[in-house]
mmCIF file of C-alpha atoms in Angstrom:
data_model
loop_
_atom_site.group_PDB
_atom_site.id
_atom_site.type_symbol
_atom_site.label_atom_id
_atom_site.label_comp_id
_atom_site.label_asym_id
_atom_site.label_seq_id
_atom_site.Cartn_x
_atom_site.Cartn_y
_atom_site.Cartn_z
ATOM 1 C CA UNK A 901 263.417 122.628 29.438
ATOM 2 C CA UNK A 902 264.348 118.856 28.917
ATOM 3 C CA UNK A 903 265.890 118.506 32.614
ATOM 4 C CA UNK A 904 262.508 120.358 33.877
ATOM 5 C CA UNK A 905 260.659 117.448 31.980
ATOM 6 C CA UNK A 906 262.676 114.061 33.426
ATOM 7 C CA UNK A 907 262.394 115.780 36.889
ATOM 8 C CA UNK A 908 258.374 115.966 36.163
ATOM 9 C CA UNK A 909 258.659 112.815 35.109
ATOM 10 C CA UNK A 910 260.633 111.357 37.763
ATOM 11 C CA UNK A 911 258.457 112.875 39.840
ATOM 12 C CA UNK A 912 255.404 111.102 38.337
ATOM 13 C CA UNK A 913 257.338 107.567 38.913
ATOM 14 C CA UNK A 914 257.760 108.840 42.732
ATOM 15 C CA UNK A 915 254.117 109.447 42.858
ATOM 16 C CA UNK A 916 253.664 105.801 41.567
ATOM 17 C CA UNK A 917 255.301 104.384 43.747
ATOM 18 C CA UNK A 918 254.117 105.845 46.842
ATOM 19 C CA UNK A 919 250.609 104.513 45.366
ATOM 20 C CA UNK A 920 252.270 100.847 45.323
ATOM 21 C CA UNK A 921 253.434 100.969 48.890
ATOM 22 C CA UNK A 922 250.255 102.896 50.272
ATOM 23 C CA UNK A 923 247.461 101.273 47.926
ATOM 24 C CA UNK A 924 249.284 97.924 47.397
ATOM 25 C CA UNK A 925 251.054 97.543 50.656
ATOM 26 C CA UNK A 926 250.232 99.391 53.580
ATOM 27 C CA UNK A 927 246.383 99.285 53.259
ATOM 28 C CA UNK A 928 246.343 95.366 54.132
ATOM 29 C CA UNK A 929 246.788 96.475 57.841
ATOM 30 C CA UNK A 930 244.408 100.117 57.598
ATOM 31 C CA UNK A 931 241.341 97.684 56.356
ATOM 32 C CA UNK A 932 242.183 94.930 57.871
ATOM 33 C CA UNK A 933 239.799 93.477 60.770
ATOM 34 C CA UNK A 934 241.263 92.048 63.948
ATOM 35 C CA UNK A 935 240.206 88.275 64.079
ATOM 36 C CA UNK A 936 238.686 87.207 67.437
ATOM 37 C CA UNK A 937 241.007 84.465 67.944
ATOM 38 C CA UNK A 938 240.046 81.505 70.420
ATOM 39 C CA UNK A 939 241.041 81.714 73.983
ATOM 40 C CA UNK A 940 244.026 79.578 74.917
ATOM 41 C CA UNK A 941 244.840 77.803 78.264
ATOM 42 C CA UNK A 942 248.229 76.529 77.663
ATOM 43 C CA UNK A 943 251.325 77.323 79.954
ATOM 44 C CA UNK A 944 252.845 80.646 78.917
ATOM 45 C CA UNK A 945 256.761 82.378 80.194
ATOM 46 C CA UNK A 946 256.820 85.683 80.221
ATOM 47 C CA UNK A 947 259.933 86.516 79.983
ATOM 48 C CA UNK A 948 261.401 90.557 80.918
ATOM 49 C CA UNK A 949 264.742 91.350 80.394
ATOM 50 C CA UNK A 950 266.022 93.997 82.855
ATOM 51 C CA UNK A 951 269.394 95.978 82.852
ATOM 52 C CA UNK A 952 269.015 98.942 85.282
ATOM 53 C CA UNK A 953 265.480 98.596 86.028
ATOM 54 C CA UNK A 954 264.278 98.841 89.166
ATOM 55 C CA UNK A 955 261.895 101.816 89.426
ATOM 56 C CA UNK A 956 260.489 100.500 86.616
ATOM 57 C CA UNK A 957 259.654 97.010 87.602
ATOM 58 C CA UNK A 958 257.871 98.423 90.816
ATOM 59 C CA UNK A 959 255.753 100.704 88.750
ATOM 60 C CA UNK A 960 255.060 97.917 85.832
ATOM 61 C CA UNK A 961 255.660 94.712 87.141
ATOM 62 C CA UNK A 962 252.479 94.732 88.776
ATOM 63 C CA UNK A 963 250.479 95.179 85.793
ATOM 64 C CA UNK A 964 252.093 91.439 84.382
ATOM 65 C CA UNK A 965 251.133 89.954 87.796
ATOM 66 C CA UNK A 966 247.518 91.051 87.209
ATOM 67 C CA UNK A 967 246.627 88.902 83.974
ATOM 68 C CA UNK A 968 243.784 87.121 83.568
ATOM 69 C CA UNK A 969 245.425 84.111 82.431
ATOM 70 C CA UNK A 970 244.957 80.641 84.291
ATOM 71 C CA UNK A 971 248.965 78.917 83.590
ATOM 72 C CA UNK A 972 251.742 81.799 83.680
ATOM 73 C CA UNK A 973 255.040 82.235 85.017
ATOM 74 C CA UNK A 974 257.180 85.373 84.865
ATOM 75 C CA UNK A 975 260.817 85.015 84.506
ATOM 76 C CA UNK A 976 262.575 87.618 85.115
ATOM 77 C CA UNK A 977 266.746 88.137 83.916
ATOM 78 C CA UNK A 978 268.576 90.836 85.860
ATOM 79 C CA UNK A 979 271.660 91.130 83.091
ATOM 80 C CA UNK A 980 274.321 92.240 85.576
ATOM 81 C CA UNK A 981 272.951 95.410 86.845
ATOM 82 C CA UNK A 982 274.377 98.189 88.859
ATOM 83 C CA UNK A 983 271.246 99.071 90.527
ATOM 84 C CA UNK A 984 268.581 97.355 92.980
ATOM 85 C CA UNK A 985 267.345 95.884 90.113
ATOM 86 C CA UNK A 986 267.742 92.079 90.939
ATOM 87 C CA UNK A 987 266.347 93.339 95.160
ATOM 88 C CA UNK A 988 263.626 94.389 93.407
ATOM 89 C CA UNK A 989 263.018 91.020 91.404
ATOM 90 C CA UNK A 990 263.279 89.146 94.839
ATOM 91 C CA UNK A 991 260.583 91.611 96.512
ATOM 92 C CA UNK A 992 258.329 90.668 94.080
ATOM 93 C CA UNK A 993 259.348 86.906 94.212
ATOM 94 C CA UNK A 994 258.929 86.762 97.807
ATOM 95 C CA UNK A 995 255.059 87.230 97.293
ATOM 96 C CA UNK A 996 254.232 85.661 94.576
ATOM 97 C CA UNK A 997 255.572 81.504 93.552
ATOM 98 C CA UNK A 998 255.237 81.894 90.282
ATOM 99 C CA UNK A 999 258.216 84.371 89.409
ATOM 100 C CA UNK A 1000 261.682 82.942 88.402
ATOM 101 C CA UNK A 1001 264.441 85.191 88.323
ATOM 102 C CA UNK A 1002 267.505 84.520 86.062
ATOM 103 C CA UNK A 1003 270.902 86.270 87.402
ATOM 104 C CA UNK A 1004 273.046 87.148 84.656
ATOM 105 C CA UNK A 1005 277.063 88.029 85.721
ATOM 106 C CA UNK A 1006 278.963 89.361 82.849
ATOM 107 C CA UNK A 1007 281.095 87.260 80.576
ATOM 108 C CA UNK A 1008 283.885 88.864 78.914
ATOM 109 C CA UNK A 1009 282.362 86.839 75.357
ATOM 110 C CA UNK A 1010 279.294 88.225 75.736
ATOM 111 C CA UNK A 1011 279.785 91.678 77.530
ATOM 112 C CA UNK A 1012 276.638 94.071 77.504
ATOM 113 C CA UNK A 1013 274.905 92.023 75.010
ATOM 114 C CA UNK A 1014 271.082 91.710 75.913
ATOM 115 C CA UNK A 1015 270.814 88.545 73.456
ATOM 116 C CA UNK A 1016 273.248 86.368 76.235
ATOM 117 C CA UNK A 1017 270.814 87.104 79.241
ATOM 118 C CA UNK A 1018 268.104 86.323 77.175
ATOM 119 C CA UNK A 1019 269.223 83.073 75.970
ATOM 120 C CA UNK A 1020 270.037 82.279 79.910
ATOM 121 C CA UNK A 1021 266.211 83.481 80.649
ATOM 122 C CA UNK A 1022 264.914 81.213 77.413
ATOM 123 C CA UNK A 1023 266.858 77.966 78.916
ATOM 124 C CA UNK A 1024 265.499 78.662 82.361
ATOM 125 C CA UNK A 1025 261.493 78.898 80.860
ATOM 126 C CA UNK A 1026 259.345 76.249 81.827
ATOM 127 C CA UNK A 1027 257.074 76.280 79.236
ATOM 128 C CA UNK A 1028 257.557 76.127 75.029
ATOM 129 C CA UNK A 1029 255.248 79.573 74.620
ATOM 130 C CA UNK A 1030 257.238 82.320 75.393
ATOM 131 C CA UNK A 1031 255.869 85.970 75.588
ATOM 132 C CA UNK A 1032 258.480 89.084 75.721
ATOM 133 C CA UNK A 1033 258.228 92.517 77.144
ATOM 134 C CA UNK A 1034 260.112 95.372 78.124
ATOM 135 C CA UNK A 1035 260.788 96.173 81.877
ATOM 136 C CA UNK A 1036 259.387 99.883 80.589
ATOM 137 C CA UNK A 1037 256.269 98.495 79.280
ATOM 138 C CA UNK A 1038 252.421 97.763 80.532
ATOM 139 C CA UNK A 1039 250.013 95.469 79.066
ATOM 140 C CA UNK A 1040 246.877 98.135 78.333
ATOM 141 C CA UNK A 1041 244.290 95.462 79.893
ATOM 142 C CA UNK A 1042 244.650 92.365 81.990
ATOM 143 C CA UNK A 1043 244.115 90.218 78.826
ATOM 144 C CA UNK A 1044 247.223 90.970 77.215
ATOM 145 C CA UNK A 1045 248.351 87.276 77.538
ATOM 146 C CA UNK A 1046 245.206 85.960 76.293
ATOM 147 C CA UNK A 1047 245.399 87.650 73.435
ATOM 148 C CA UNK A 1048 248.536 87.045 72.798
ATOM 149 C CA UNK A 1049 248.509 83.823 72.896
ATOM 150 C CA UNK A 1050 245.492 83.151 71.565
ATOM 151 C CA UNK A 1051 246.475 83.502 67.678
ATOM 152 C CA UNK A 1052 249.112 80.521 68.622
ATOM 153 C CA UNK A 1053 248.047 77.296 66.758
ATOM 154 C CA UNK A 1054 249.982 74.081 65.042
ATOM 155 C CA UNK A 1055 251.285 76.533 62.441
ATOM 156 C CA UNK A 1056 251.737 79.699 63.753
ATOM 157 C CA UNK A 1057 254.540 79.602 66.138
ATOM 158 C CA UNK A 1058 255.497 83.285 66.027
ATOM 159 C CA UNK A 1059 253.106 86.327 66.807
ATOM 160 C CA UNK A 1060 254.055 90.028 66.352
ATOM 161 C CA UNK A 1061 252.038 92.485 68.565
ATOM 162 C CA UNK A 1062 252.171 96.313 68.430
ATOM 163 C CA UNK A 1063 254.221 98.172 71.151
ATOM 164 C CA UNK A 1064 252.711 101.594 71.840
ATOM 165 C CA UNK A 1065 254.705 104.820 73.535
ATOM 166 C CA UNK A 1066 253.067 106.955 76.477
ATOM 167 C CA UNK A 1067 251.655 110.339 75.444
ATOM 168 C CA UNK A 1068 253.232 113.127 76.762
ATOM 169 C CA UNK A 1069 250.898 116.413 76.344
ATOM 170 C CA UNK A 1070 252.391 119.072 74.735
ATOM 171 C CA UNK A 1071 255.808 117.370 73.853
ATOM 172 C CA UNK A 1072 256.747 117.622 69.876
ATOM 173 C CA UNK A 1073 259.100 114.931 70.546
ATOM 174 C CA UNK A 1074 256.925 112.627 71.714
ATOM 175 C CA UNK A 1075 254.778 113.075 68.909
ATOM 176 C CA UNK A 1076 257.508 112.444 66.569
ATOM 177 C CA UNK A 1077 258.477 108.781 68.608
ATOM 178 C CA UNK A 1078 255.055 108.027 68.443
ATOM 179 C CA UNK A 1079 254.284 108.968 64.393
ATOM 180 C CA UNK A 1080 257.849 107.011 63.497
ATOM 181 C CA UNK A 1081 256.240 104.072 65.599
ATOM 182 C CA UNK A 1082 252.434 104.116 64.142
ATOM 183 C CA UNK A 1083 254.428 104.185 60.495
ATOM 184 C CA UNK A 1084 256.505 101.443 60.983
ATOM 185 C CA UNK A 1085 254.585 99.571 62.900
ATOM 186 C CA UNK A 1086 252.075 100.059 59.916
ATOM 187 C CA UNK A 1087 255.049 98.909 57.942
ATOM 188 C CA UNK A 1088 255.735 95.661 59.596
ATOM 189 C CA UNK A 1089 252.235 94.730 60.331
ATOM 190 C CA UNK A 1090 251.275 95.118 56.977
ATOM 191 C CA UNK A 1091 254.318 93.332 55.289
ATOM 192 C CA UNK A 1092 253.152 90.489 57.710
ATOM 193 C CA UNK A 1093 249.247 90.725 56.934
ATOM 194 C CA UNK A 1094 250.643 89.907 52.945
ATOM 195 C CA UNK A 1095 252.992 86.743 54.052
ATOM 196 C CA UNK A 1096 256.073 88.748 54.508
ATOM 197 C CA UNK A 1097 256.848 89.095 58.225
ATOM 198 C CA UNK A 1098 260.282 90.688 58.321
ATOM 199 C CA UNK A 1099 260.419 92.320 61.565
ATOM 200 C CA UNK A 1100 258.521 92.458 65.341
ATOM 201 C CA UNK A 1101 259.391 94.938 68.688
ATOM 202 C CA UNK A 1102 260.342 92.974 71.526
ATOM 203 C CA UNK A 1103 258.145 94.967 73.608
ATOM 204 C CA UNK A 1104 255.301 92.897 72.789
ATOM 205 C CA UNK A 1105 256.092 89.780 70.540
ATOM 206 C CA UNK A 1106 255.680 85.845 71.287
ATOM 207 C CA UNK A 1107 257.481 83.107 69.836
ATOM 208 C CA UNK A 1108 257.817 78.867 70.535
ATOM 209 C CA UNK A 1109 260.930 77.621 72.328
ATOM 210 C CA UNK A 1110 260.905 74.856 69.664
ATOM 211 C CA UNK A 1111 261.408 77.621 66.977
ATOM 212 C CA UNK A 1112 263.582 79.458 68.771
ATOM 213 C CA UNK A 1113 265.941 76.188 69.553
ATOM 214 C CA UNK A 1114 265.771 75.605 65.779
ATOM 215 C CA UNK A 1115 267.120 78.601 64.723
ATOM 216 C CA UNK A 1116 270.415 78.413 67.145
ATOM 217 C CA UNK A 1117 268.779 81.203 69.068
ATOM 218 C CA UNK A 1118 270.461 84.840 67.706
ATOM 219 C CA UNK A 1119 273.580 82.840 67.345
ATOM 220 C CA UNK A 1120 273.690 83.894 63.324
ATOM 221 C CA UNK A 1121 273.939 88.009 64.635
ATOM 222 C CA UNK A 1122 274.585 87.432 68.293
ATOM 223 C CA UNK A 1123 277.886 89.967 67.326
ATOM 224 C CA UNK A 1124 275.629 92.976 67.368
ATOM 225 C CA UNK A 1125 273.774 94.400 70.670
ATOM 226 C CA UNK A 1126 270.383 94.975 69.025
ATOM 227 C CA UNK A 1127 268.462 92.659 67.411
ATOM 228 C CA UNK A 1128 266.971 90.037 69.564
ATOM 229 C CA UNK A 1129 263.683 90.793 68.353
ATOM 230 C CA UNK A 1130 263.506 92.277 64.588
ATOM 231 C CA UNK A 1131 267.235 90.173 63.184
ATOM 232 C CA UNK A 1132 265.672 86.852 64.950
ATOM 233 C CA UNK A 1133 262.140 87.244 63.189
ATOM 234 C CA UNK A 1134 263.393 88.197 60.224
ATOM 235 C CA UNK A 1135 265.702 85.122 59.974
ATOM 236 C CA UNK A 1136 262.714 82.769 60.941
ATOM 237 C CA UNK A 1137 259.774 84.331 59.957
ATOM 238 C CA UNK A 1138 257.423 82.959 57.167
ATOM 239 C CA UNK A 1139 254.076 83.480 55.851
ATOM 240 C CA UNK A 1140 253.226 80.199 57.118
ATOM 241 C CA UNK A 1141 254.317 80.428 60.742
ATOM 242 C CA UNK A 1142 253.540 84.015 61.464
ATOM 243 C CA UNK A 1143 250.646 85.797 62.699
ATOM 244 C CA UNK A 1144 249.938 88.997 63.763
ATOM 245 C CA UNK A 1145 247.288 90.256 66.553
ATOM 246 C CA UNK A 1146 246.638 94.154 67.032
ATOM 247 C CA UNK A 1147 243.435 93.585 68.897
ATOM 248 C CA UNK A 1148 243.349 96.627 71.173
ATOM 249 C CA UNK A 1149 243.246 94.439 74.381
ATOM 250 C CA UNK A 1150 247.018 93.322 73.193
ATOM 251 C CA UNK A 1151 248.915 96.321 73.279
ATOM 252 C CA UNK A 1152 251.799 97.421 75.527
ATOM 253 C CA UNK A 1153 252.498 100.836 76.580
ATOM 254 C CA UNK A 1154 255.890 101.599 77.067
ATOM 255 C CA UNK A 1155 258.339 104.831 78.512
ATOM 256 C CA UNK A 1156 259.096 106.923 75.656
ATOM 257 C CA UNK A 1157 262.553 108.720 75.730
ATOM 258 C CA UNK A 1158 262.159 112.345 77.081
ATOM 259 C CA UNK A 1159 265.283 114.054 75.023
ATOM 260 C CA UNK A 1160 266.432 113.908 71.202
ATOM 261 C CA UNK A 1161 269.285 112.651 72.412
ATOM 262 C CA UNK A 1162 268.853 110.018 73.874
ATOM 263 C CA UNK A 1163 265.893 108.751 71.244
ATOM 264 C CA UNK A 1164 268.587 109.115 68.856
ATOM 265 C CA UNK A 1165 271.217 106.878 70.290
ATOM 266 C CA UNK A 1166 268.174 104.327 70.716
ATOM 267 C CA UNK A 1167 267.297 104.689 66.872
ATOM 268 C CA UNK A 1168 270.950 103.916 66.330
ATOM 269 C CA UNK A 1169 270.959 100.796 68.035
ATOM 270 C CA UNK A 1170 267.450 99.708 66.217
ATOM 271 C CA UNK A 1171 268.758 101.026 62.827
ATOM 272 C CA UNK A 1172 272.211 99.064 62.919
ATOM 273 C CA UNK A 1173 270.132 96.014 62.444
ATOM 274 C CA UNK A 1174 268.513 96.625 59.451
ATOM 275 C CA UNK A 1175 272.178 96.079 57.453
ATOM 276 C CA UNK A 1176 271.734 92.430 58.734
ATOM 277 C CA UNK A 1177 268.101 92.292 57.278
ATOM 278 C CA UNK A 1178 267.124 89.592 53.994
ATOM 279 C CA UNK A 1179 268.271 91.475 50.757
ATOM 280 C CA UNK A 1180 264.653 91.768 49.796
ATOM 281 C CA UNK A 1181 263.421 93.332 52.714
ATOM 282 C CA UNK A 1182 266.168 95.748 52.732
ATOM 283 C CA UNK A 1183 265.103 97.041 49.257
ATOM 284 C CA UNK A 1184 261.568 97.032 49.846
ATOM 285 C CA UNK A 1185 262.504 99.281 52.948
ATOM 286 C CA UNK A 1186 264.995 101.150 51.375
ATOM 287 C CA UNK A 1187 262.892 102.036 48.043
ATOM 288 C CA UNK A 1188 259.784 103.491 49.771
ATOM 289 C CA UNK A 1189 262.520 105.580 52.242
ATOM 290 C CA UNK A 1190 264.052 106.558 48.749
ATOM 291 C CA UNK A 1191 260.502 107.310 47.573
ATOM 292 C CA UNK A 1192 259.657 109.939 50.163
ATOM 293 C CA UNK A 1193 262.973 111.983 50.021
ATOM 294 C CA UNK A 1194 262.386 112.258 45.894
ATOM 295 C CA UNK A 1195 258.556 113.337 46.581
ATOM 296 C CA UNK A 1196 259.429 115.911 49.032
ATOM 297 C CA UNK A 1197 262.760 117.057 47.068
ATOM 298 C CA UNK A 1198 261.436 117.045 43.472
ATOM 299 C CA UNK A 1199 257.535 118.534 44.848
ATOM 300 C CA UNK A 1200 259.401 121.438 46.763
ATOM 301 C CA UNK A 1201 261.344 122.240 43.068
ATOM 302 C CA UNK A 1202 259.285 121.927 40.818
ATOM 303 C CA UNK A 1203 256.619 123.918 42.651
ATOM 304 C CA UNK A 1204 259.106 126.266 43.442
ATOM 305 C CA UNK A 1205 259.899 127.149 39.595
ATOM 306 C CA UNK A 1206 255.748 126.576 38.544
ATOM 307 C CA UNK A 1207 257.015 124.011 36.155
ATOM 308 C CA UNK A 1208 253.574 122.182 35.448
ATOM 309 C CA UNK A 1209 252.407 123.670 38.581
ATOM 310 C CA UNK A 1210 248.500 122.617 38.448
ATOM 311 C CA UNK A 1211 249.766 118.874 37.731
ATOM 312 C CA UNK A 1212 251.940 119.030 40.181
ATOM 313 C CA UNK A 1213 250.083 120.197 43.016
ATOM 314 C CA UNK A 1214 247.301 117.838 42.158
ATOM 315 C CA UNK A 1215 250.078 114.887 42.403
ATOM 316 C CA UNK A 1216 250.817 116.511 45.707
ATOM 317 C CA UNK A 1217 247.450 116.850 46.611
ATOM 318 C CA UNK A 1218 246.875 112.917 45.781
ATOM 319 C CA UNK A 1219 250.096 111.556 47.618
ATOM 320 C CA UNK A 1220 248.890 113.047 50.937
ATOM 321 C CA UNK A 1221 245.403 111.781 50.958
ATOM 322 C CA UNK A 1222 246.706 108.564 50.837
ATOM 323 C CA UNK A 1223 249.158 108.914 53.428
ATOM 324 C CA UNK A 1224 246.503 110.619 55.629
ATOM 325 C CA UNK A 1225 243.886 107.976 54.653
ATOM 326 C CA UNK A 1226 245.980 104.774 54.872
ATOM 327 C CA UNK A 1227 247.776 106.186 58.189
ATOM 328 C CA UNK A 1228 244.533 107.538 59.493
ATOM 329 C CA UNK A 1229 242.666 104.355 59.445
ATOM 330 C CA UNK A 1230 246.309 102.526 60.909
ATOM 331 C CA UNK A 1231 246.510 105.459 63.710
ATOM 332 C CA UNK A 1232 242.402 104.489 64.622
ATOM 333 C CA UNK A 1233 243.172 101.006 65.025
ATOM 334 C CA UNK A 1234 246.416 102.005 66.958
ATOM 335 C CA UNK A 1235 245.422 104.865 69.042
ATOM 336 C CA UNK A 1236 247.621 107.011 67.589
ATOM 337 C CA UNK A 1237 245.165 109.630 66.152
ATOM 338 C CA UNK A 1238 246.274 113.055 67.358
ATOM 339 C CA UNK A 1239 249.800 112.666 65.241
ATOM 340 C CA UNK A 1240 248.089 112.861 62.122
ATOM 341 C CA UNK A 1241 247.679 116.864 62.936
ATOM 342 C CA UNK A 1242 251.134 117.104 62.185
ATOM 343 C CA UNK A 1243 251.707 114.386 59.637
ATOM 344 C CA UNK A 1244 253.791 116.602 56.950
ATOM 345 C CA UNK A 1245 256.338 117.927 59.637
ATOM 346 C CA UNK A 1246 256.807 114.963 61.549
ATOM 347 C CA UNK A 1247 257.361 112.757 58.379
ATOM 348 C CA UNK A 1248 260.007 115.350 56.551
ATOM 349 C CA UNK A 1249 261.213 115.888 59.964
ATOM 350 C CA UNK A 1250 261.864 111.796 60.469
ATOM 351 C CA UNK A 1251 263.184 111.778 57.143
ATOM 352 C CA UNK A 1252 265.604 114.304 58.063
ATOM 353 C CA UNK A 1253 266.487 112.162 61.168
ATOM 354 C CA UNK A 1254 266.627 109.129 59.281
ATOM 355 C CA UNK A 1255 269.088 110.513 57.137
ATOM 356 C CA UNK A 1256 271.340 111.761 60.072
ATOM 357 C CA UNK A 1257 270.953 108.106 61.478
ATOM 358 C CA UNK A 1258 272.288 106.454 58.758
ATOM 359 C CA UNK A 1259 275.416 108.936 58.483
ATOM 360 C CA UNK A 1260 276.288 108.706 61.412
ATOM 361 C CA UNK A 1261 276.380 104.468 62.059
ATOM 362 C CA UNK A 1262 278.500 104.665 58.848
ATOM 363 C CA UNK A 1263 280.794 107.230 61.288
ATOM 364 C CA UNK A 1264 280.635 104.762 64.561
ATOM 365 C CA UNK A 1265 278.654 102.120 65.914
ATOM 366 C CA UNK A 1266 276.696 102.568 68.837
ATOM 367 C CA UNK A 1267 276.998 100.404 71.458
ATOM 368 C CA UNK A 1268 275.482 98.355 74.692
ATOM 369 C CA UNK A 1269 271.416 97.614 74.599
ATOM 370 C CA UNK A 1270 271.752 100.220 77.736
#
């Protein structure tokens, strides 16, 4: 009976530390209320980095062109495409003054690495407030710059947005990209909300020129493909110079991958960065990942064998009302209700993934942002 008793126990110490991370952590961003910030009228690059884009810009570019903002440019890098990407660019150009587009040939240095074209693309801005999207992405309103920018001030020279996936009806896999993005992104904006910003999605995240001059620009990781948004925030990122805005206005909307596959190999690339990540982020990630493989492990056992069953159970019971209250109130905020339906498969089934993830960087190394 005394290994049935340290598993209980253990288990108790899981079930404390999920508290921690939900009740400590997480529920700075699920209470939290988004600040009005004031409206801003200073000269803002948006810059989109595009490898292979071009059906893409024609369906999304127009949605950039549309802000309500009175001092924008768009720059736009083409990083050596095969496609009519960079035709595209120079449609769009052709109509409208205020695009600059940034033609990126490969350099055997820097070969498939996103981080070169975007340095190119940085250099070639105009202005010191920089705003970054995806070719893939939307702004959900026409005040997606506004808001942006608005939470910029003499301090806070970096601002993380959220980065939202399309809905696909009926599509389990879609609901699974979208649940590992509402819990991550509840991750990161919470982390940030309590003065430690350790990671943003370059599908919706601002930053100074000035700051990013400072830092030698992803010089310190430009070795690995991914990175250019969550390795370069977390090198620079402070309580002091960060700020976050998830007002609803300020979201993107991006393509979500359509096969397992193919989400996979982009988890790899996202996942390979997180080696490069501070020491204490890395075990503050690592321990709650840890957390939720021992609660599902040691609840399926010890339920399995009725060994303090009642206890258990109520433990059980617990551990997913917080999850389903902390994530519920993060999915409101983030439109990202209807996952909660299926909150305890999609998390042990992203845990699973997770897993598989990690095994198989430690195999080989995925490579080229596309």
């Amino acid at each position: 009976m005394l290994i049935f008793d340290v598993l209980f126990y253990s288990f108790i110490v899981v079930i404390i530390v999920q508290a921690f991370y939900y009740l400590g952590i997480f529920q700075k961003f699920a209470f939290s209320k988004a600040l009005k910030a004031v409206p801003q009228n200073f000269p803002v690059s948006v810059i989109i980095c595009a490898k292979n884009e071009a059906e893409n810009l024609r369906e999304f570019l127009p949605s950039i062109l549309q802000q309500d903002y009175p001092n924008f440019e768009i720059v736009l890098i083409n990083d050596s495409s095969s496609d009519d990407t960079l035709e595209v660019m120079e449609e769009f150009k052709s109509s409208h003054d205020f695009i600059k587009i940034v033609d990126v040939k490969n350099v055997e240095a820097f070969w498939g690495n996103k981080k070169y074209a975007l340095t190119l693309g940085i250099k070639a801005a105009k202005n010191k407030h920089l705003l970054f999207t995806d070719a893939d992405c939307k702004p959900v309103s026409n005040q997606w710059i506004s808001e942006m920018c608005s939470h910029f001030s003499y301090t806070k020279c970096i601002v993380i947005g959220y980065g939202a996936y399309q809905k696909i009806k009926g599509s389990l896999l879609n609901k699974l990209i979208r649940y590992e993005t509402l819990l991550t992104a509840t991750q990161y904006l919470s982390y940030a909300q309590i003065g430690i910003p350790y990671m943003a999605v370059g599908r919706n995240l601002a930053y100074k020129s000035d700051t990013f001059y400072e830092a030698r620009g992803f010089m310190s990781h430009i070795d690995l493909n991914s990175g250019d948004d969550d390795l370069f925030v977390n090198e620079i990122a402070t309580s002091k110079n960060t700020a976050v805005c998830v007002s609803p206005e300020s979201f993107t909307l991006s393509k979500p991958k359509t096969t397992f596959s193919s989400w996979i190999l982009q988890k790899r690339r996202h996942v390979s960065t997180a080696q490069r990540y501070k020491t204490k982020h890395k075990i503050a990630l690592g321990l709650f990942y840890v957390s939720q493989v021992l609660f599902w492990a040691l609840a399926t056992l010890l339920l399995s064998i009725q060994y303090q069953w009642m206890i258990v159970a109520g433990l059980v019971g617990f551990r997913f009302l917080m999850a389903y209250t902390i994530l519920g109130l993060s999915a409101k905020k983030l439109n990202e209700k209807d996952v909660l339906v299926l909150l305890p498969f999609l998390e042990l089934f992203l845990i699973v993934v997770q897993f598989f993830i990690f095994i198989k960087n430690l195999i080989a190394k995925p490579h080229h942002w596309k």
